[in-house]
Amino acid sequence: GPLLKKLERELSIYLGVEYVLGVTNATIGLIIALEALHKEGSIITPRFSFPATMNAIAMIGSNICFCDTLEYSPNVCLESLENKLIKDKSISTILLPNLWSTLNELEDIKILSNKYKVNLIYDSSQAFACSYKGHKISNNGNAEVFSFHATKLITSFEGGCITTNNRYLYEKLSNIRSSYGAVGHLYKPVKTANGRMSELQAGLCLKSLSK
């Protein structure tokens, strides 16, 4: 609808990212992102996170591999992450949460994901509007997921979005999100779901964003 399109445009400008896809909630956003990016093998994530991070992995039927967080921080321990990537060759995707508005070492993690040739998705549900080295987070890894739940910084009472700078991935995410119709011509979905954000949610989120 028009309100959702307006919200996606305004979020794109605010976050400084090419593509924003509104979804009905962040858990659905994580599931769609994993469906679009993860092919086979295991997904690694910290053992300490909000349950939705693990639930999304379970929903797509993938194996979960756990790594550790730092001793006094919810952020991932880079040594633990790399050790698991070295030892478990089945890992093909990293899913990392940015909890409580704290940010992981984004540059070092990008280096690791490139080094071991794995997908990288951020669950930034709790980190909307946070900045890393002077830039709003939104384009780290292949995709990033945000939440607009009632407990978040901006809210649509329920809802969220997925961000990316990759046009092909954006079309793939869009086609998986919609239960009918096609977006663009780069990707024909095998699975679809009704993960769209409603106009009511989008209107509430626009009002919240304006404040």
Short mmCIF file of C-alpha atoms in Angstrom, two decimals:
data_model
loop_
_atom_site.label_atom_id
_atom_site.label_comp_id
_atom_site.label_asym_id
_atom_site.label_seq_id
_atom_site.Cartn_x
_atom_site.Cartn_y
_atom_site.Cartn_z
CA GLY A 1 0.00 0.00 0.00
CA PRO A 2 1.01 3.69 -0.31
CA LEU A 3 1.80 4.16 3.40
CA LEU A 4 4.14 1.18 3.39
CA LYS A 5 5.89 2.45 0.25
CA LYS A 6 6.29 5.87 1.88
CA LEU A 7 7.65 4.29 5.07
CA GLU A 8 10.15 2.20 3.12
CA ARG A 9 11.36 5.31 1.25
CA GLU A 10 11.73 7.34 4.45
CA LEU A 11 13.53 4.52 6.23
CA SER A 12 15.86 4.14 3.26
CA ILE A 13 16.81 7.82 3.49
CA TYR A 14 17.09 7.83 7.29
CA LEU A 15 19.23 4.69 7.43
CA GLY A 16 21.28 5.43 4.33
CA VAL A 17 20.58 2.11 2.62
CA GLU A 18 19.39 1.30 -0.91
CA TYR A 19 16.52 -1.08 -0.14
CA VAL A 20 14.10 -1.42 2.79
CA LEU A 21 11.43 -4.10 2.95
CA GLY A 22 8.67 -3.74 5.56
CA VAL A 23 7.54 -6.96 7.22
CA THR A 24 4.81 -7.94 9.65
CA ASN A 25 7.35 -8.52 12.46
CA ALA A 26 11.08 -9.00 12.89
CA THR A 27 10.86 -12.77 13.43
CA ILE A 28 9.19 -13.13 10.03
CA GLY A 29 11.91 -10.82 8.69
CA LEU A 30 14.62 -13.14 10.00
CA ILE A 31 12.88 -16.19 8.52
CA ILE A 32 12.55 -14.48 5.11
CA ALA A 33 16.19 -13.34 5.17
CA LEU A 34 17.38 -16.84 6.04
CA GLU A 35 15.15 -18.38 3.36
CA ALA A 36 16.63 -15.99 0.80
CA LEU A 37 20.28 -16.42 1.75
CA HIS A 38 20.86 -19.76 3.46
CA LYS A 39 21.16 -22.76 1.13
CA GLU A 40 22.53 -25.67 3.13
CA GLY A 41 24.74 -26.48 6.08
CA SER A 42 24.60 -24.98 9.56
CA ILE A 43 23.91 -21.49 10.85
CA ILE A 44 26.09 -20.14 13.64
CA THR A 45 24.75 -17.73 16.25
CA PRO A 46 25.70 -16.80 19.84
CA ARG A 47 24.15 -19.02 22.51
CA PHE A 48 22.98 -15.85 24.31
CA SER A 49 20.29 -13.99 22.37
CA PHE A 50 16.59 -13.21 22.20
CA PRO A 51 14.73 -16.50 21.48
CA ALA A 52 13.48 -15.30 18.07
CA THR A 53 17.02 -15.53 16.69
CA MET A 54 17.13 -19.28 17.33
CA ASN A 55 13.45 -19.77 16.48
CA ALA A 56 13.96 -18.34 12.99
CA ILE A 57 16.78 -20.82 12.35
CA ALA A 58 14.60 -23.68 13.58
CA MET A 59 11.70 -22.53 11.39
CA ILE A 60 13.72 -22.95 8.19
CA GLY A 61 14.88 -26.37 9.34
CA SER A 62 18.59 -25.65 9.62
CA ASN A 63 21.10 -26.97 12.13
CA ILE A 64 22.22 -24.46 14.77
CA CYS A 65 25.85 -24.11 15.78
CA PHE A 66 26.52 -21.97 18.86
CA CYS A 67 29.45 -19.69 19.60
CA ASP A 68 30.15 -17.66 22.73
CA THR A 69 29.65 -14.03 23.64
CA LEU A 70 32.18 -11.91 25.47
CA GLU A 71 32.33 -12.37 29.25
CA TYR A 72 30.87 -8.96 30.14
CA SER A 73 29.03 -8.08 26.93
CA PRO A 74 26.22 -9.53 24.78
CA ASN A 75 28.48 -9.13 21.72
CA VAL A 76 29.97 -12.13 19.98
CA CYS A 77 33.44 -13.36 20.96
CA LEU A 78 35.42 -13.17 17.71
CA GLU A 79 37.85 -15.88 18.83
CA SER A 80 34.99 -18.29 19.56
CA LEU A 81 33.30 -17.44 16.25
CA GLU A 82 36.44 -18.02 14.19
CA ASN A 83 37.31 -21.24 16.03
CA LYS A 84 33.87 -22.65 15.18
CA LEU A 85 34.21 -21.55 11.54
CA ILE A 86 37.57 -23.34 11.34
CA LYS A 87 36.39 -26.55 13.01
CA ASP A 88 32.90 -26.87 11.48
CA LYS A 89 33.08 -26.73 7.69
CA SER A 90 29.30 -27.16 7.44
CA ILE A 91 28.68 -23.58 8.63
CA SER A 92 27.55 -21.43 5.70
CA THR A 93 25.71 -18.56 7.43
CA ILE A 94 26.42 -16.31 10.41
CA LEU A 95 23.40 -14.78 12.20
CA LEU A 96 24.43 -12.22 14.82
CA PRO A 97 22.22 -10.16 17.16
CA ASN A 98 23.04 -6.58 18.14
CA LEU A 99 21.44 -6.71 21.59
CA TRP A 100 20.37 -3.81 23.82
CA SER A 101 21.67 -1.17 21.37
CA THR A 102 25.21 -2.55 21.61
CA LEU A 103 27.02 -3.24 18.35
CA ASN A 104 29.36 -6.07 17.49
CA GLU A 105 32.79 -5.44 15.94
CA LEU A 106 31.24 -5.04 12.50
CA GLU A 107 34.43 -4.58 10.48
CA ASP A 108 36.21 -7.56 12.03
CA ILE A 109 33.13 -9.76 11.52
CA LYS A 110 32.92 -8.72 7.87
CA ILE A 111 36.54 -9.77 7.43
CA LEU A 112 35.75 -13.18 8.96
CA SER A 113 32.66 -13.72 6.79
CA ASN A 114 34.67 -12.91 3.66
CA LYS A 115 37.62 -15.04 4.77
CA TYR A 116 35.44 -18.14 5.29
CA LYS A 117 33.01 -17.33 2.45
CA VAL A 118 29.83 -17.44 4.55
CA ASN A 119 26.64 -15.37 4.46
CA LEU A 120 26.24 -12.74 7.17
CA ILE A 121 22.88 -11.59 8.55
CA TYR A 122 22.38 -9.23 11.49
CA ASP A 123 19.43 -9.41 13.85
CA SER A 124 19.43 -5.72 14.76
CA SER A 125 15.93 -5.78 16.24
CA GLN A 126 17.15 -3.93 19.32
CA ALA A 127 19.56 -1.55 17.59
CA PHE A 128 17.52 0.69 15.28
CA ALA A 129 19.13 4.15 14.81
CA CYS A 130 22.44 3.03 16.33
CA SER A 131 25.56 4.28 14.57
CA TYR A 132 28.91 2.66 13.87
CA LYS A 133 31.80 5.02 13.09
CA GLY A 134 29.40 7.85 12.27
CA HIS A 135 27.00 5.89 10.05
CA LYS A 136 23.58 4.44 10.89
CA ILE A 137 23.70 0.66 10.82
CA SER A 138 21.57 -0.89 8.06
CA ASN A 139 23.90 -2.32 5.44
CA ASN A 140 26.17 -4.63 7.39
CA GLY A 141 26.49 -8.13 6.02
CA ASN A 142 24.15 -9.38 3.31
CA ALA A 143 21.04 -8.21 5.14
CA GLU A 144 20.00 -6.64 8.41
CA VAL A 145 16.68 -7.05 10.26
CA PHE A 146 15.05 -4.45 12.54
CA SER A 147 12.01 -4.61 14.84
CA PHE A 148 9.24 -2.03 15.33
CA HIS A 149 7.60 -3.86 18.22
CA ALA A 150 5.90 -1.83 20.97
CA THR A 151 9.06 -2.10 23.10
CA LYS A 152 11.37 -0.61 20.45
CA LEU A 153 12.70 2.89 19.76
CA ILE A 154 10.22 3.48 16.95
CA THR A 155 7.09 1.39 16.84
CA SER A 156 4.25 0.20 14.71
CA PHE A 157 3.02 -1.82 17.75
CA GLU A 158 4.27 -4.82 15.78
CA GLY A 159 6.33 -4.96 12.60
CA GLY A 160 9.85 -4.68 11.28
CA CYS A 161 11.98 -4.36 8.19
CA ILE A 162 14.84 -5.94 6.27
CA THR A 163 17.58 -3.76 4.76
CA THR A 164 20.12 -4.49 2.03
CA ASN A 165 22.14 -2.79 -0.70
CA ASN A 166 21.85 -5.76 -3.06
CA ARG A 167 19.14 -5.39 -5.72
CA TYR A 168 18.99 -9.10 -6.54
CA LEU A 169 18.60 -9.98 -2.86
CA TYR A 170 15.95 -7.26 -2.45
CA GLU A 171 13.86 -8.77 -5.25
CA LYS A 172 14.33 -12.23 -3.78
CA LEU A 173 13.24 -11.02 -0.32
CA SER A 174 10.27 -9.17 -1.86
CA ASN A 175 9.06 -12.23 -3.73
CA ILE A 176 9.34 -14.46 -0.67
CA ARG A 177 7.49 -11.86 1.44
CA SER A 178 4.48 -11.68 -0.88
CA SER A 179 2.01 -14.54 -1.16
CA TYR A 180 1.14 -13.46 -4.71
CA GLY A 181 2.61 -11.52 -7.59
CA ALA A 182 6.21 -10.98 -8.61
CA VAL A 183 8.60 -8.12 -7.93
CA GLY A 184 11.10 -7.58 -10.76
CA HIS A 185 12.40 -10.35 -12.97
CA LEU A 186 15.61 -11.48 -11.30
CA TYR A 187 14.19 -14.18 -9.07
CA LYS A 188 11.26 -16.59 -9.18
CA PRO A 189 10.48 -17.76 -5.62
CA VAL A 190 10.12 -21.40 -4.65
CA LYS A 191 8.45 -20.49 -1.34
CA THR A 192 6.29 -17.49 -0.50
CA ALA A 193 4.57 -16.24 2.63
CA ASN A 194 2.31 -13.39 3.67
CA GLY A 195 4.92 -11.40 5.55
CA ARG A 196 3.80 -7.95 4.39
CA MET A 197 3.46 -5.01 6.77
CA SER A 198 -0.11 -3.67 6.89
CA GLU A 199 -1.06 -0.07 6.09
CA LEU A 200 -2.12 0.45 9.72
CA GLN A 201 1.30 -0.68 10.92
CA ALA A 202 3.03 1.51 8.34
CA GLY A 203 0.98 4.58 9.33
CA LEU A 204 1.81 4.12 13.00
CA CYS A 205 5.48 3.61 12.17
CA LEU A 206 5.57 6.80 10.05
CA LYS A 207 4.11 8.80 12.95
CA SER A 208 6.61 7.23 15.36
CA LEU A 209 9.54 7.86 12.99
CA SER A 210 8.56 11.52 12.66
CA LYS A 211 9.00 11.93 16.44
#
